[in-house]
């Protein structure tokens, strides 16, 4: 007797394949739709991948972004919104897009915005890009830091 188990992720994967088949034959749009991360307005907020954490004094952001041109990086904070923009150059300008057998490494301009959990002091933000990892330290604004409240015993 065989035991059958239902996996909801199998259903999601089947749906993804159906959507890809629906877009086949539309000229240059026949690539998997997950490759549109570098096109404005189409999944533009999926790159770079982010980890965000915090301690008492700072918010820490790690952005996984290998192959970037660090000179194109633009980082800004407005209120509690972080914006990371830049450009990832193609491997070679000499190879036409239709000449690729497989092209899984996206290239082009990107913008990623994300809400921060608390307000930060944008004048003190520090950024470092090394080995494909962008690390940001965003000091919390004084009013956003937790305050210890003294309890009076009567």
mmCIF file of C-alpha atoms in Angstrom:
data_model
loop_
_atom_site.group_PDB
_atom_site.id
_atom_site.type_symbol
_atom_site.label_atom_id
_atom_site.label_comp_id
_atom_site.label_asym_id
_atom_site.label_seq_id
_atom_site.Cartn_x
_atom_site.Cartn_y
_atom_site.Cartn_z
ATOM 1 C CA UNK A 1 0.000 0.000 0.000
ATOM 2 C CA UNK A 2 1.479 3.317 -1.073
ATOM 3 C CA UNK A 3 1.268 6.312 1.207
ATOM 4 C CA UNK A 4 0.372 9.506 -0.630
ATOM 5 C CA UNK A 5 1.292 12.849 0.854
ATOM 6 C CA UNK A 6 0.150 16.204 -0.471
ATOM 7 C CA UNK A 7 2.770 18.949 -0.751
ATOM 8 C CA UNK A 8 1.340 22.455 -1.317
ATOM 9 C CA UNK A 9 4.653 23.597 -2.814
ATOM 10 C CA UNK A 10 4.133 21.140 -5.664
ATOM 11 C CA UNK A 11 0.924 23.026 -6.490
ATOM 12 C CA UNK A 12 2.747 26.377 -6.419
ATOM 13 C CA UNK A 13 5.484 25.035 -8.688
ATOM 14 C CA UNK A 14 2.884 23.699 -11.150
ATOM 15 C CA UNK A 15 1.206 27.122 -11.206
ATOM 16 C CA UNK A 16 4.580 28.827 -11.836
ATOM 17 C CA UNK A 17 5.208 26.535 -14.819
ATOM 18 C CA UNK A 18 1.735 27.302 -16.221
ATOM 19 C CA UNK A 19 2.384 31.054 -15.982
ATOM 20 C CA UNK A 20 5.741 30.658 -17.747
ATOM 21 C CA UNK A 21 4.078 28.653 -20.534
ATOM 22 C CA UNK A 22 1.426 31.374 -20.876
ATOM 23 C CA UNK A 23 4.145 33.962 -21.578
ATOM 24 C CA UNK A 24 6.091 31.810 -24.032
ATOM 25 C CA UNK A 25 6.040 33.099 -27.559
ATOM 26 C CA UNK A 26 5.859 36.805 -26.714
ATOM 27 C CA UNK A 27 9.185 37.599 -28.387
ATOM 28 C CA UNK A 28 11.869 38.533 -25.892
ATOM 29 C CA UNK A 29 9.508 37.878 -22.943
ATOM 30 C CA UNK A 30 9.884 34.115 -23.275
ATOM 31 C CA UNK A 31 12.460 33.974 -20.465
ATOM 32 C CA UNK A 32 11.253 32.946 -17.015
ATOM 33 C CA UNK A 33 9.458 35.874 -15.381
ATOM 34 C CA UNK A 34 11.690 35.566 -12.322
ATOM 35 C CA UNK A 35 14.524 37.134 -14.341
ATOM 36 C CA UNK A 36 12.860 40.590 -14.476
ATOM 37 C CA UNK A 37 14.473 41.924 -11.281
ATOM 38 C CA UNK A 38 16.394 44.574 -13.213
ATOM 39 C CA UNK A 39 13.471 45.916 -15.232
ATOM 40 C CA UNK A 40 11.755 49.036 -13.835
ATOM 41 C CA UNK A 41 8.351 48.289 -12.381
ATOM 42 C CA UNK A 42 8.634 44.500 -12.668
ATOM 43 C CA UNK A 43 9.911 42.856 -9.502
ATOM 44 C CA UNK A 44 12.358 45.731 -9.159
ATOM 45 C CA UNK A 45 12.404 45.353 -5.378
ATOM 46 C CA UNK A 46 13.812 41.837 -5.286
ATOM 47 C CA UNK A 47 17.486 42.757 -5.644
ATOM 48 C CA UNK A 48 19.665 42.857 -3.660
ATOM 49 C CA UNK A 49 18.642 40.303 -1.049
ATOM 50 C CA UNK A 50 18.596 41.849 2.436
ATOM 51 C CA UNK A 51 19.109 40.822 6.050
ATOM 52 C CA UNK A 52 17.994 43.421 8.593
ATOM 53 C CA UNK A 53 18.696 43.226 12.322
ATOM 54 C CA UNK A 54 19.075 45.557 15.254
ATOM 55 C CA UNK A 55 20.500 46.022 18.696
ATOM 56 C CA UNK A 56 19.932 48.777 21.275
ATOM 57 C CA UNK A 57 21.763 51.462 19.274
ATOM 58 C CA UNK A 58 21.758 50.485 15.583
ATOM 59 C CA UNK A 59 19.922 48.904 12.678
ATOM 60 C CA UNK A 60 22.180 46.594 10.634
ATOM 61 C CA UNK A 61 21.542 45.835 6.962
ATOM 62 C CA UNK A 62 23.444 43.285 4.898
ATOM 63 C CA UNK A 63 22.718 43.377 1.168
ATOM 64 C CA UNK A 64 23.945 40.465 -0.927
ATOM 65 C CA UNK A 65 25.028 42.151 -4.163
ATOM 66 C CA UNK A 66 27.972 40.487 -5.920
ATOM 67 C CA UNK A 67 29.382 42.011 -9.073
ATOM 68 C CA UNK A 68 28.250 45.577 -8.480
ATOM 69 C CA UNK A 69 30.149 48.583 -9.624
ATOM 70 C CA UNK A 70 30.652 50.245 -6.196
ATOM 71 C CA UNK A 71 30.915 53.677 -7.849
ATOM 72 C CA UNK A 72 27.244 53.420 -8.877
ATOM 73 C CA UNK A 73 25.923 52.719 -5.380
ATOM 74 C CA UNK A 74 23.483 55.301 -4.038
ATOM 75 C CA UNK A 75 22.259 54.838 -0.477
ATOM 76 C CA UNK A 76 19.763 57.163 1.146
ATOM 77 C CA UNK A 77 17.466 57.221 4.154
ATOM 78 C CA UNK A 78 14.318 59.338 4.323
ATOM 79 C CA UNK A 79 12.215 59.053 7.470
ATOM 80 C CA UNK A 80 12.293 55.300 8.079
ATOM 81 C CA UNK A 81 12.750 54.204 4.449
ATOM 82 C CA UNK A 82 16.073 52.892 3.142
ATOM 83 C CA UNK A 83 16.823 53.184 -0.589
ATOM 84 C CA UNK A 84 19.672 51.274 -2.238
ATOM 85 C CA UNK A 85 20.326 51.875 -5.943
ATOM 86 C CA UNK A 86 23.152 50.928 -8.252
ATOM 87 C CA UNK A 87 24.167 49.142 -11.394
ATOM 88 C CA UNK A 88 25.457 45.662 -12.074
ATOM 89 C CA UNK A 89 27.462 45.618 -15.318
ATOM 90 C CA UNK A 90 27.058 42.812 -17.872
ATOM 91 C CA UNK A 91 29.785 40.185 -18.112
ATOM 92 C CA UNK A 92 30.703 41.344 -21.608
ATOM 93 C CA UNK A 93 29.351 44.116 -23.804
ATOM 94 C CA UNK A 94 30.482 42.147 -26.887
ATOM 95 C CA UNK A 95 27.998 39.265 -26.491
ATOM 96 C CA UNK A 96 24.515 39.975 -27.863
ATOM 97 C CA UNK A 97 21.647 38.852 -25.575
ATOM 98 C CA UNK A 98 20.307 36.426 -28.201
ATOM 99 C CA UNK A 99 23.725 34.702 -28.367
ATOM 100 C CA UNK A 100 23.516 33.372 -24.793
ATOM 101 C CA UNK A 101 22.713 29.715 -24.283
ATOM 102 C CA UNK A 102 21.893 30.442 -20.640
ATOM 103 C CA UNK A 103 21.789 33.810 -18.914
ATOM 104 C CA UNK A 104 21.042 33.551 -15.188
ATOM 105 C CA UNK A 105 23.216 36.450 -14.042
ATOM 106 C CA UNK A 106 21.120 39.586 -14.394
ATOM 107 C CA UNK A 107 22.686 42.926 -15.146
ATOM 108 C CA UNK A 108 21.520 46.517 -15.273
ATOM 109 C CA UNK A 109 20.269 49.225 -12.945
ATOM 110 C CA UNK A 110 18.332 48.378 -9.796
ATOM 111 C CA UNK A 111 16.548 50.137 -6.949
ATOM 112 C CA UNK A 112 15.515 48.536 -3.677
ATOM 113 C CA UNK A 113 13.544 50.351 -1.007
ATOM 114 C CA UNK A 114 12.549 48.923 2.326
ATOM 115 C CA UNK A 115 10.946 50.218 5.488
ATOM 116 C CA UNK A 116 13.150 50.309 8.567
ATOM 117 C CA UNK A 117 11.665 49.262 11.927
ATOM 118 C CA UNK A 118 12.518 52.602 13.612
ATOM 119 C CA UNK A 119 13.733 56.094 12.714
ATOM 120 C CA UNK A 120 17.486 56.425 12.187
ATOM 121 C CA UNK A 121 20.011 59.256 12.280
ATOM 122 C CA UNK A 122 20.723 59.530 8.538
ATOM 123 C CA UNK A 123 23.739 61.815 9.126
ATOM 124 C CA UNK A 124 25.615 58.964 10.863
ATOM 125 C CA UNK A 125 24.915 56.064 8.476
ATOM 126 C CA UNK A 126 28.024 54.021 7.622
ATOM 127 C CA UNK A 127 28.349 51.797 4.525
ATOM 128 C CA UNK A 128 30.976 49.268 3.444
ATOM 129 C CA UNK A 129 31.035 47.126 0.281
ATOM 130 C CA UNK A 130 33.392 44.144 0.359
ATOM 131 C CA UNK A 131 33.393 40.752 -1.371
ATOM 132 C CA UNK A 132 29.908 41.260 -2.812
ATOM 133 C CA UNK A 133 28.334 42.196 0.525
ATOM 134 C CA UNK A 134 27.098 45.700 1.279
ATOM 135 C CA UNK A 135 26.992 46.323 5.041
ATOM 136 C CA UNK A 136 25.135 49.300 6.468
ATOM 137 C CA UNK A 137 25.124 50.499 10.057
ATOM 138 C CA UNK A 138 22.246 52.870 10.698
ATOM 139 C CA UNK A 139 22.335 54.478 14.170
ATOM 140 C CA UNK A 140 18.888 54.766 15.715
ATOM 141 C CA UNK A 141 17.538 58.254 16.324
ATOM 142 C CA UNK A 142 17.638 59.122 20.009
ATOM 143 C CA UNK A 143 13.844 59.230 20.221
ATOM 144 C CA UNK A 144 13.675 55.699 18.769
ATOM 145 C CA UNK A 145 15.969 54.108 21.357
ATOM 146 C CA UNK A 146 14.319 52.262 24.202
ATOM 147 C CA UNK A 147 14.383 54.195 27.454
ATOM 148 C CA UNK A 148 14.709 52.608 30.866
ATOM 149 C CA UNK A 149 11.890 53.783 33.092
ATOM 150 C CA UNK A 150 12.654 54.006 36.769
ATOM 151 C CA UNK A 151 10.076 52.388 38.987
ATOM 152 C CA UNK A 152 9.594 54.089 42.315
ATOM 153 C CA UNK A 153 8.790 51.818 45.203
ATOM 154 C CA UNK A 154 6.496 53.505 47.690
#
